[in-house]
PDB file of C-alpha atoms in Angstrom:
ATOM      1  CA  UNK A   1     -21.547 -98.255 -54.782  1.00  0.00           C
ATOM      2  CA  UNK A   2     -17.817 -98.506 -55.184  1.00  0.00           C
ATOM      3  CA  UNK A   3     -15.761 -96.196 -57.199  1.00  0.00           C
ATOM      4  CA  UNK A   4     -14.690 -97.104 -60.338  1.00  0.00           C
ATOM      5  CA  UNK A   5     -10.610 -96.693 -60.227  1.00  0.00           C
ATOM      6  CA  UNK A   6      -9.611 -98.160 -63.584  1.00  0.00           C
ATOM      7  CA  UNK A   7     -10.306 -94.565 -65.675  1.00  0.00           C
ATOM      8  CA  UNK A   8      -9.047 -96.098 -68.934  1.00  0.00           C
ATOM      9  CA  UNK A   9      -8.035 -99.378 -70.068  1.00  0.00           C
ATOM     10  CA  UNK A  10      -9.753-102.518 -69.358  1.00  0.00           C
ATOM     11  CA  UNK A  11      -9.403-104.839 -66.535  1.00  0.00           C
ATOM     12  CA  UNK A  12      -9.220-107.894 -68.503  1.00  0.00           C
ATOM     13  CA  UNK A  13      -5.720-108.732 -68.367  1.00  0.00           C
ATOM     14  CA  UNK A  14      -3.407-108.652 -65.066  1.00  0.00           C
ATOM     15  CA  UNK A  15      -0.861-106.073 -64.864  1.00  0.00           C
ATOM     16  CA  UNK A  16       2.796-106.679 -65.709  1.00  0.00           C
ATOM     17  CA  UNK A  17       5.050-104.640 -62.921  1.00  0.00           C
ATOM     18  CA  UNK A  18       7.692-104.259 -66.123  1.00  0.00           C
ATOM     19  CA  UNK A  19       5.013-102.336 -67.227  1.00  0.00           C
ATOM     20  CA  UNK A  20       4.041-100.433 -64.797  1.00  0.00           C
ATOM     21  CA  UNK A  21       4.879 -96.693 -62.950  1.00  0.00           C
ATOM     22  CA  UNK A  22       3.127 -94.807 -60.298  1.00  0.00           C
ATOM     23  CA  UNK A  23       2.616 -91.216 -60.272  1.00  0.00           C
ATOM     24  CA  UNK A  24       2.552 -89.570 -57.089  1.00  0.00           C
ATOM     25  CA  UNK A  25       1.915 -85.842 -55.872  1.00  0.00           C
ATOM     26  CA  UNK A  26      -0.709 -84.948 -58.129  1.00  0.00           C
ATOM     27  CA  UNK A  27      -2.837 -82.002 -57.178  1.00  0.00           C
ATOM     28  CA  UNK A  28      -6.035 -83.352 -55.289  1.00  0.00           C
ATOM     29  CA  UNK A  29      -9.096 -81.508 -57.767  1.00  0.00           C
ATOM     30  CA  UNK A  30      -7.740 -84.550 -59.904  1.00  0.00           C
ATOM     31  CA  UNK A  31      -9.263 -86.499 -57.170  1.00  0.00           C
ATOM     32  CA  UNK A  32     -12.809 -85.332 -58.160  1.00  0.00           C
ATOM     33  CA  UNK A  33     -12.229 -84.641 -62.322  1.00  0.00           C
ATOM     34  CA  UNK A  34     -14.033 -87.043 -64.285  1.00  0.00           C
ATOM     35  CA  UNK A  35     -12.625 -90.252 -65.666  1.00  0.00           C
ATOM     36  CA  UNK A  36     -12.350 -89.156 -69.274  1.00  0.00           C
ATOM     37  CA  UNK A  37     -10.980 -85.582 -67.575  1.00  0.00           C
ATOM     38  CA  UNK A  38      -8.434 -87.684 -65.684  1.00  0.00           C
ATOM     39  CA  UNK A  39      -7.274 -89.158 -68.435  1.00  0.00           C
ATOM     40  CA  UNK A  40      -6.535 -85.962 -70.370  1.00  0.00           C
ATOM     41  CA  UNK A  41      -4.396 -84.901 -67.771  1.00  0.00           C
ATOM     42  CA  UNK A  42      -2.289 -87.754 -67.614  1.00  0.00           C
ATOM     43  CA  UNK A  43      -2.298 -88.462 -71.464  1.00  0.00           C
ATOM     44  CA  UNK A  44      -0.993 -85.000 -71.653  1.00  0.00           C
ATOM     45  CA  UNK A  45       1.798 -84.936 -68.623  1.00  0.00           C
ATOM     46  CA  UNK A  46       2.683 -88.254 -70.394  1.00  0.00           C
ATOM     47  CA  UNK A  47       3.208 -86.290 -73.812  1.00  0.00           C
ATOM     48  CA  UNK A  48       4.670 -83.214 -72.500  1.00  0.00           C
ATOM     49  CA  UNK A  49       7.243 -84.842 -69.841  1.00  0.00           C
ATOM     50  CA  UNK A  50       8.251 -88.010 -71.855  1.00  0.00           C
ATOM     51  CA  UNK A  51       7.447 -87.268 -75.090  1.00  0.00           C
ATOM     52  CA  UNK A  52       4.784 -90.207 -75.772  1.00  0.00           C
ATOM     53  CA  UNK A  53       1.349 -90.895 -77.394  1.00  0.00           C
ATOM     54  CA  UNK A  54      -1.980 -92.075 -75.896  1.00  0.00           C
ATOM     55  CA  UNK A  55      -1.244 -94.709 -77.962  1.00  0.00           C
ATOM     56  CA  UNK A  56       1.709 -96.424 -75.666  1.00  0.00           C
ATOM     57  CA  UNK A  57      -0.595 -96.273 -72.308  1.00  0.00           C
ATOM     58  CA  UNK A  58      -2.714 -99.656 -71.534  1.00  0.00           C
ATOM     59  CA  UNK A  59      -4.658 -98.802 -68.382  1.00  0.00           C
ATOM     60  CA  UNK A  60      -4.789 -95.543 -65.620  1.00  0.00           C
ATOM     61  CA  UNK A  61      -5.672 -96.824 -62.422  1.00  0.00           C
ATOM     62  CA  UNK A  62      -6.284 -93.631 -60.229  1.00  0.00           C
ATOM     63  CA  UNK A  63      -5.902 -94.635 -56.615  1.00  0.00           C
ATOM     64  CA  UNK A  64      -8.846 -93.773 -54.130  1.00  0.00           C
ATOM     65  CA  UNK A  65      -8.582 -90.940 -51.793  1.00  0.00           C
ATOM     66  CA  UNK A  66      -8.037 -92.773 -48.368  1.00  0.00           C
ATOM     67  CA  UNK A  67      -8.111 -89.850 -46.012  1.00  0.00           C
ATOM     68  CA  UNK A  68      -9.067 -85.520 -47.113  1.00  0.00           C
ATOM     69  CA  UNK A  69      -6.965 -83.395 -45.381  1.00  0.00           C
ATOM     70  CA  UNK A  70      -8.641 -79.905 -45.245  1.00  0.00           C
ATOM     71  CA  UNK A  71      -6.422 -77.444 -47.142  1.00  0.00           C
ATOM     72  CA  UNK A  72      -4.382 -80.297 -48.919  1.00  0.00           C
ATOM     73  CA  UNK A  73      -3.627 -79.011 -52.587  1.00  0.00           C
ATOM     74  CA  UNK A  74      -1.392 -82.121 -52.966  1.00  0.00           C
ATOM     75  CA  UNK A  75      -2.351 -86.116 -53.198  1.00  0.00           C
ATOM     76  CA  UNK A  76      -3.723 -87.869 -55.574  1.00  0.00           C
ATOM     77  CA  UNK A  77      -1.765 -91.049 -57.285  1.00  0.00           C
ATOM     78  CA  UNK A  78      -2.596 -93.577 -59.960  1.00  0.00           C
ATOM     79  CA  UNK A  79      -0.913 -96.488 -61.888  1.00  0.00           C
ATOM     80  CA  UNK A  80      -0.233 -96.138 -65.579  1.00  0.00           C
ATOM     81  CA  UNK A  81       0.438 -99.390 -67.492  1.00  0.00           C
ATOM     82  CA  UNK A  82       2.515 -99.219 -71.002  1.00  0.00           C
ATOM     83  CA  UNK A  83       1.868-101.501 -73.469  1.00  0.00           C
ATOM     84  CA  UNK A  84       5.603-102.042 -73.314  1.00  0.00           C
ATOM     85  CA  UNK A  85       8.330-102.131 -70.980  1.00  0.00           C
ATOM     86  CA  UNK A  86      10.095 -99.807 -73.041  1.00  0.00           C
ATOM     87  CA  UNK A  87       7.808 -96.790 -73.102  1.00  0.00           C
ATOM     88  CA  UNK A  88       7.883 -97.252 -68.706  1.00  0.00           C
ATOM     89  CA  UNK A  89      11.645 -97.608 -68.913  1.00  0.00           C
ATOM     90  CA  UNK A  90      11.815 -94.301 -70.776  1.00  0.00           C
ATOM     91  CA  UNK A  91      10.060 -92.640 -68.682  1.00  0.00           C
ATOM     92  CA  UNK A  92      11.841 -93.559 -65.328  1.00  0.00           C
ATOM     93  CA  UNK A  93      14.951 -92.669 -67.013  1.00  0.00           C
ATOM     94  CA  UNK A  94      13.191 -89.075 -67.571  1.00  0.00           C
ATOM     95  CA  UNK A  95      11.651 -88.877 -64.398  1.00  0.00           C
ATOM     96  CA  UNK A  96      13.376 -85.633 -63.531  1.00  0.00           C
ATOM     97  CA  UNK A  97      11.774 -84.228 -66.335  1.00  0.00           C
ATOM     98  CA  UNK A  98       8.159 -83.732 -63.990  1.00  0.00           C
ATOM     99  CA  UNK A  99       7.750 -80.798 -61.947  1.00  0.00           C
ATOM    100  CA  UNK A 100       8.173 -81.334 -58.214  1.00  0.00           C
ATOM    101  CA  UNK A 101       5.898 -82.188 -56.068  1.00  0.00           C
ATOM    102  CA  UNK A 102       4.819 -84.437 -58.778  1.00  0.00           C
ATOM    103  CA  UNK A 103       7.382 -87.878 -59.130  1.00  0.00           C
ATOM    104  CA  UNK A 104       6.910 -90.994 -61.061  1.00  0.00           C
ATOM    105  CA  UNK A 105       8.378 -94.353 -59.902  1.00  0.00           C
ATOM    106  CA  UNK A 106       7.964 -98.226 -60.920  1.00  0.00           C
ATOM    107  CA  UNK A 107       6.737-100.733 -58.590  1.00  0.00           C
ATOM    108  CA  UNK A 108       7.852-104.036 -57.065  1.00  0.00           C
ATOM    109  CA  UNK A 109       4.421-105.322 -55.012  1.00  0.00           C
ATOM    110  CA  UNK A 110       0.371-105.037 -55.842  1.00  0.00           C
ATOM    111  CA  UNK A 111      -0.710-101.617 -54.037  1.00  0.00           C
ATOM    112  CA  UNK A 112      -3.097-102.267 -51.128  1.00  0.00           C
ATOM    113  CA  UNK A 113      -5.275 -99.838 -51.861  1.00  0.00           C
ATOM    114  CA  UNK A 114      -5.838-101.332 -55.465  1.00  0.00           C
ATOM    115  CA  UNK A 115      -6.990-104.456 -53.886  1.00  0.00           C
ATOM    116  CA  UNK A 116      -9.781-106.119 -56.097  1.00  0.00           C
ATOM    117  CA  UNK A 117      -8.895-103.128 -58.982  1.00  0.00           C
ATOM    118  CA  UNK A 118      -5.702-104.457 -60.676  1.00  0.00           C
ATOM    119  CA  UNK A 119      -4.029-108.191 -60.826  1.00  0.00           C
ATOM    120  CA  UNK A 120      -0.673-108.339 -61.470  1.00  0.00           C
ATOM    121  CA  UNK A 121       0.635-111.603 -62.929  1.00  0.00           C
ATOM    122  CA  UNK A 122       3.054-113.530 -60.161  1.00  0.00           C
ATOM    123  CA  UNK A 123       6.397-112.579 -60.644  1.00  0.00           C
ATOM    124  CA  UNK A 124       9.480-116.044 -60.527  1.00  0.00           C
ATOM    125  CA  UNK A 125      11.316-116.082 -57.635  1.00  0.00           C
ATOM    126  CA  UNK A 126      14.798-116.297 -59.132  1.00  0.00           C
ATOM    127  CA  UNK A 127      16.612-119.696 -59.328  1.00  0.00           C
ATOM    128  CA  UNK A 128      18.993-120.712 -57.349  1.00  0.00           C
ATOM    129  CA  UNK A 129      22.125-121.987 -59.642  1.00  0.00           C
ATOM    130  CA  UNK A 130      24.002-124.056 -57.193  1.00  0.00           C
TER     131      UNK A 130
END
C-alpha cells in the first residue's frame, strides 16, 4: 500500500506555487509521527515562527523518506499550501525567524517525489511584448 503524503488538506484542488513553501531540515522522528501528530507540529512552528493560525494553511504534504541514513537526526520535508499568497509571502519574508537546520523556501517546479500526490495548476509562460 502506498503512503498517504497529503497529512491535512484535501487533494481536490491543484496547488498554486504562489501558495506554496517547503520546509526542509526537519528532525526525521517526524518521519514516523502520525498524520494528525504531524500536523501539530507544523501548525505550531507555523504559529510560533510566523505568527499564524491553522486557519491560513490549505494542505501539508509531508514528503516520503527516499533513503534512512543510520544515525540521521535531520531530514524530513513537506509542502505547506496557504490559502493565500499573502500568509506564504509573510512567511518567506520571516524565514530567518526558524531555527537552523530547519529553512523554509517557495517553489518554482512540481517536486518529483510528490509525483501523483499534489497537481499544481500550469503556470503562463510570460508574453513576449514585441
Amino acid at each position: 500500500m502506498m503512503e498517504e503524503l497529503t497529512t491535512y488538506g484535501a487533494k481536490t484542488e491543484k496547488l498554486d506555487f504562489k501558495r506554496v513553501v517547503i520546509i526542509s531540515t526537519l528532525p526525521i522522528k517526524l518521519q514516523f509521527e502520525s498524520q494528525e501528530q504531524f500536523n501539530q507540529t507544523i501548525f505550531r512552528l507555523i504559529n510560533l515562527k510566523f505568527n499564524l493560525g491553522n486557519d491560513v494553511i490549505d494542505r501539508i504534504i509531508r514528503y516520503p523518506l527516499i533513503e534512512s541514513i543510520p544515525n540521521q537526526e535531520l531530514g524530513v520535508k513537506c509542502l505547506v499550501s496557504f490559502y493565500s499568497r499573502v500568509y506564504r509571502d509573510r512567511v518567506i519574508s520571516q524565514k530567518n525567524q526558524l531555527d537552523p537546520p530547519t529553512t523554509v523556501d517557495a517553489i518554482t517546479e512540481p517536486p518529483k517525489e510528490l509525483s501523483g500526490e499534489a497537481e499544481f495548476e500550469a503556470v503562463a509562460a510570460p508574453t513576449n511584448f514585441e
